[in-house]
Amino acid sequence: MKRLLIVVFATGWILSSYATTPVVGGQKVVEGDLAAYSTVSFVDSSKMSDVCSGTLISRDLVISAAHCAPQLKRPLKIWVGTKDVGILMDIEKRVFHPMAIKFVEQRNWDDDLRQHDIQIIKLSKKVPAQFRPARILDTGFVIPEGTNLLIAGFGIDMVNEASSRDLLQARAPLLGVTQNRLRVDQRGGQGACFGDSGGPAYLETSTELFLAGVTHGPEFEYAPGCDNIIEIFMNASKFKDFILETAKELGASAPEFAVPL
């Protein structure tokens, strides 16, 4: 699949328009922006290139998409923070949702993966105190349709397709929820694209970002671009039991589920 090939071998980017500037679209996340403290990147440490994105959900736990580099042979680590202020962390273990195992083992992009595209990553140690794990929206909380979600991920240089190592963010409105998935409207020209897989869709408040979704991919597999599509995100709250049970099994700090006040 076109998106999968790029996810595995290239890097993530946020799209706001097809432009000639080196980093495509979105706004660069800087120190002080809330997304800087909980958005992470899968890094091929042999090249220091970004492979996918993810979200810090406890001091030693990351959530991402199951289709992100499940069989990558090169050394994989987690970068926490922005290019300017960040830290490289070792991975202790990765756990894939049971319904996504077929993809992990056979690379079969089927309906089970489309509904359960989740993996949990245990870090070898806790992140430093300056980073802030995102709380996950709790079950029962309904995001109104039309609400803008903040989408974050790491970008590529469109000139030479090398990693820019910049963390970018953009906003796009929620269209609705179907089963385990959030449908987000990127026809306004902003949102996630190739390699942002696994990264967050946050619900913003004035003081906090709540994790609402995990980037999966376009609604239709062979979408030619990313600025005129419906993007699919796994609805993080639907995986509450799996997340908490996995955290306990891994001996990790438990993620928090909450609703905005």
Coordinates of C-alpha atoms in Angstrom, one line a residue:
M1 CA 0.0 0.0 0.0
K2 CA 1.3 3.4 -0.9
R3 CA 0.9 4.9 2.5
L4 CA 2.4 2.0 4.3
L5 CA 5.5 2.0 2.2
I6 CA 6.1 5.6 2.9
V7 CA 5.4 5.2 6.6
V8 CA 7.9 2.5 7.0
F9 CA 10.8 3.9 5.0
A10 CA 10.2 7.7 5.1
T11 CA 9.2 10.2 7.7
G12 CA 6.1 12.0 9.1
W13 CA 4.7 15.3 8.0
I14 CA 1.8 17.6 8.5
L15 CA 0.1 19.0 5.5
S16 CA -1.5 22.4 5.2
S17 CA -0.9 22.9 1.4
Y18 CA 1.3 21.7 -1.3
A19 CA 4.0 24.3 -1.2
T20 CA 7.5 24.8 -2.4
T21 CA 8.9 25.4 1.1
P22 CA 11.1 22.7 2.5
V23 CA 8.8 21.6 5.3
V24 CA 5.2 21.1 4.1
G25 CA 2.5 22.9 5.9
G26 CA 1.5 23.2 9.5
Q27 CA 3.1 25.4 12.1
K28 CA 6.4 24.5 13.8
V29 CA 5.9 23.5 17.4
V30 CA 8.2 25.4 19.7
E31 CA 9.0 25.3 23.4
G32 CA 6.0 26.4 25.3
D33 CA 3.5 24.9 22.8
L34 CA 1.6 22.1 24.6
A35 CA 2.2 19.6 21.8
A36 CA 5.9 19.9 22.5
Y37 CA 5.7 18.0 25.8
S38 CA 3.7 14.9 24.8
T39 CA 4.2 14.3 21.0
V40 CA 7.0 11.8 20.1
S41 CA 8.7 10.3 17.1
F42 CA 9.9 6.8 16.2
V43 CA 13.5 7.3 15.2
D44 CA 15.7 5.0 13.1
S45 CA 18.7 5.7 15.3
S46 CA 21.2 4.4 12.6
K47 CA 20.2 7.4 10.5
M48 CA 18.5 9.7 13.1
S49 CA 15.5 9.8 10.7
D50 CA 11.8 9.8 11.8
V51 CA 9.7 6.8 10.9
C52 CA 6.4 7.5 12.6
S53 CA 4.8 9.6 15.4
G54 CA 3.2 8.8 18.7
T55 CA 2.0 10.2 22.0
L56 CA 3.5 10.0 25.5
I57 CA 0.6 8.8 27.7
S58 CA 2.6 8.1 30.9
R59 CA 6.1 8.7 32.1
D60 CA 7.3 5.5 30.4
L61 CA 4.5 4.6 27.9
V62 CA 3.8 5.7 24.4
I63 CA 0.8 4.9 22.2
S64 CA 1.1 4.7 18.4
A65 CA -0.4 2.9 15.4
A66 CA 0.2 -0.9 15.0
H67 CA 1.2 -0.4 11.4
C68 CA 4.1 1.7 12.3
A69 CA 7.3 -0.2 11.6
P70 CA 6.2 -3.5 13.1
Q71 CA 9.1 -5.4 11.6
L72 CA 11.8 -2.7 11.3
K73 CA 15.1 -4.4 11.6
R74 CA 17.1 -1.2 12.2
P75 CA 17.6 0.1 15.8
L76 CA 14.4 1.9 16.7
K77 CA 14.2 4.5 19.5
I78 CA 11.7 7.2 20.7
W79 CA 12.4 10.9 20.4
V80 CA 10.5 12.9 23.0
G81 CA 10.1 16.6 22.5
T82 CA 11.0 19.0 19.6
K83 CA 14.1 19.0 17.5
D84 CA 15.5 21.8 19.7
V85 CA 14.5 20.5 23.1
G86 CA 14.2 16.7 23.2
I87 CA 15.7 13.5 24.4
L88 CA 16.2 10.1 22.7
M89 CA 14.8 7.1 24.7
D90 CA 15.4 3.4 24.4
I91 CA 12.4 1.0 23.8
E92 CA 12.0 -1.8 26.3
K93 CA 9.0 -3.6 24.6
R94 CA 6.2 -3.0 22.1
V95 CA 2.7 -4.6 22.4
F96 CA 0.3 -4.7 19.5
H97 CA -3.4 -4.9 19.8
P98 CA -4.5 -8.5 19.4
M99 CA -6.7 -7.7 16.5
A100 CA -3.8 -6.1 14.6
I101 CA -1.5 -9.1 15.0
K102 CA -2.4 -10.4 11.5
F103 CA -1.0 -7.3 10.0
V104 CA 2.2 -7.4 12.2
E105 CA 2.8 -11.0 11.2
Q106 CA 1.5 -11.1 7.6
R107 CA 1.4 -7.4 6.5
N108 CA -2.3 -7.9 5.8
W109 CA -4.1 -4.5 5.7
D110 CA -7.6 -5.8 6.6
D111 CA -10.7 -4.6 8.5
D112 CA -9.3 -5.8 11.8
L113 CA -6.4 -3.4 11.5
R114 CA -8.6 -0.6 10.3
Q115 CA -10.6 -0.9 13.5
H116 CA -7.7 -1.7 15.9
D117 CA -4.6 0.0 14.6
I118 CA -3.0 0.5 18.0
Q119 CA 0.4 -0.4 19.7
I120 CA 1.8 0.4 23.1
I121 CA 5.5 1.1 23.6
K122 CA 7.2 0.7 27.0
L123 CA 10.2 3.0 27.4
S124 CA 13.3 1.6 29.2
K125 CA 13.0 4.4 31.8
K126 CA 10.8 7.3 32.7
V127 CA 11.1 10.6 30.8
P128 CA 12.4 13.6 32.5
A129 CA 10.0 15.8 34.5
Q130 CA 9.8 18.6 31.9
F131 CA 7.7 16.3 29.6
R132 CA 4.0 16.0 30.3
P133 CA 2.1 12.8 29.3
A134 CA -1.2 13.5 27.7
R135 CA -4.3 12.4 29.5
I136 CA -6.6 10.4 27.3
L137 CA -10.3 11.4 26.8
D138 CA -12.4 9.1 28.9
T139 CA -15.2 6.8 27.6
G140 CA -18.5 8.5 27.5
F141 CA -17.2 12.0 26.5
V142 CA -18.6 13.1 23.2
I143 CA -16.6 15.5 21.0
P144 CA -19.1 17.7 19.2
E145 CA -19.0 17.4 15.4
G146 CA -17.2 20.3 13.8
T147 CA -14.7 20.7 16.7
N148 CA -11.2 21.4 15.5
L149 CA -8.7 18.8 16.6
L150 CA -5.0 19.6 16.9
I151 CA -3.0 17.1 14.9
A152 CA 0.8 16.8 15.5
G153 CA 3.6 15.0 13.8
F154 CA 7.2 15.1 12.6
G155 CA 7.9 16.5 9.1
I156 CA 10.0 15.7 6.0
D157 CA 11.9 17.9 3.7
M158 CA 10.0 17.8 0.4
V159 CA 13.1 18.9 -1.5
N160 CA 15.2 15.9 -0.8
E161 CA 12.7 13.8 1.2
A162 CA 15.0 13.8 4.2
S163 CA 13.8 14.2 7.7
S164 CA 13.5 17.8 8.8
R165 CA 13.2 16.6 12.5
D166 CA 10.7 19.4 13.0
L167 CA 7.5 18.8 15.0
L168 CA 4.6 20.4 13.2
Q169 CA 0.9 20.9 14.2
A170 CA -2.3 21.7 12.3
R171 CA -6.0 21.8 12.9
A172 CA -8.9 20.0 11.2
P173 CA -12.6 19.5 12.2
L174 CA -14.1 16.3 13.4
L175 CA -16.8 14.9 11.0
G176 CA -18.0 12.2 13.2
V177 CA -17.4 8.8 15.0
T178 CA -17.8 5.4 13.5
Q179 CA -17.1 2.3 15.7
N180 CA -13.5 2.7 16.9
R181 CA -12.7 5.5 14.6
L182 CA -12.8 9.3 14.3
R183 CA -13.4 10.8 10.9
V184 CA -11.6 14.1 10.4
D185 CA -12.2 16.5 7.5
Q186 CA -8.9 17.5 5.8
R187 CA -10.6 19.1 2.8
G188 CA -9.7 22.5 4.2
G189 CA -6.1 21.7 3.4
Q190 CA -4.7 20.9 6.9
G191 CA -4.1 17.7 8.7
A192 CA -2.1 14.5 8.9
C193 CA -0.3 12.9 5.9
F194 CA 2.3 10.3 5.1
G195 CA 4.4 9.3 8.1
D196 CA 2.3 11.1 10.7
S197 CA 0.8 7.7 11.4
G198 CA 0.5 6.9 15.0
G199 CA 0.6 10.5 16.0
P200 CA -2.0 12.4 18.1
A201 CA -5.2 14.2 17.4
Y202 CA -5.7 16.3 20.5
L203 CA -8.7 18.0 21.9
E204 CA -7.5 21.4 23.1
T205 CA -8.4 23.3 26.2
S206 CA -6.8 26.5 27.3
T207 CA -4.4 24.6 29.6
E208 CA -4.2 21.0 28.4
L209 CA -4.3 18.7 25.4
F210 CA -6.4 15.5 25.7
L211 CA -5.5 12.7 23.4
A212 CA -8.6 12.0 21.3
G213 CA -7.2 10.0 18.4
V214 CA -4.3 8.0 17.0
T215 CA -3.5 8.7 13.3
H216 CA -4.4 5.7 11.1
G217 CA -4.6 6.9 7.5
P218 CA -6.9 8.1 4.7
E219 CA -10.5 6.8 4.6
F220 CA -9.8 5.4 1.2
E221 CA -6.5 3.6 0.8
Y222 CA -5.3 5.0 -2.5
A223 CA -5.9 8.7 -1.8
P224 CA -3.6 10.6 -4.1
G225 CA -2.8 13.4 -1.6
C226 CA -3.7 14.6 1.9
D227 CA -5.3 18.0 1.4
N228 CA -8.7 16.8 0.0
I229 CA -9.4 13.7 2.1
I230 CA -11.2 12.3 5.1
E231 CA -8.5 11.1 7.6
I232 CA -9.1 8.3 10.0
F233 CA -7.9 8.2 13.6
M234 CA -8.4 5.4 16.1
N235 CA -10.7 6.6 18.9
A236 CA -8.3 6.4 21.9
S237 CA -11.1 6.1 24.5
K238 CA -12.4 2.9 22.9
F239 CA -9.1 1.2 23.8
K240 CA -9.2 2.0 27.5
D241 CA -9.2 -1.6 28.7
F242 CA -6.4 -2.6 26.3
I243 CA -4.3 0.4 27.3
L244 CA -4.7 -0.1 31.1
E245 CA -4.2 -3.8 31.0
T246 CA -1.1 -3.5 28.8
A247 CA 0.4 -0.9 31.1
K248 CA -0.2 -3.2 34.1
E249 CA 1.4 -6.2 32.3
L250 CA 4.4 -4.1 31.3
G251 CA 4.9 -2.7 34.9
A252 CA 4.6 0.8 33.4
S253 CA 3.1 3.9 35.0
A254 CA -0.7 3.9 34.3
P255 CA -2.1 6.4 31.8
E256 CA -4.8 8.7 33.0
F257 CA -8.3 9.0 31.4
A258 CA -10.2 12.2 32.0
V259 CA -12.7 14.6 30.6
P260 CA -12.2 18.4 30.2
L261 CA -13.8 20.4 33.0

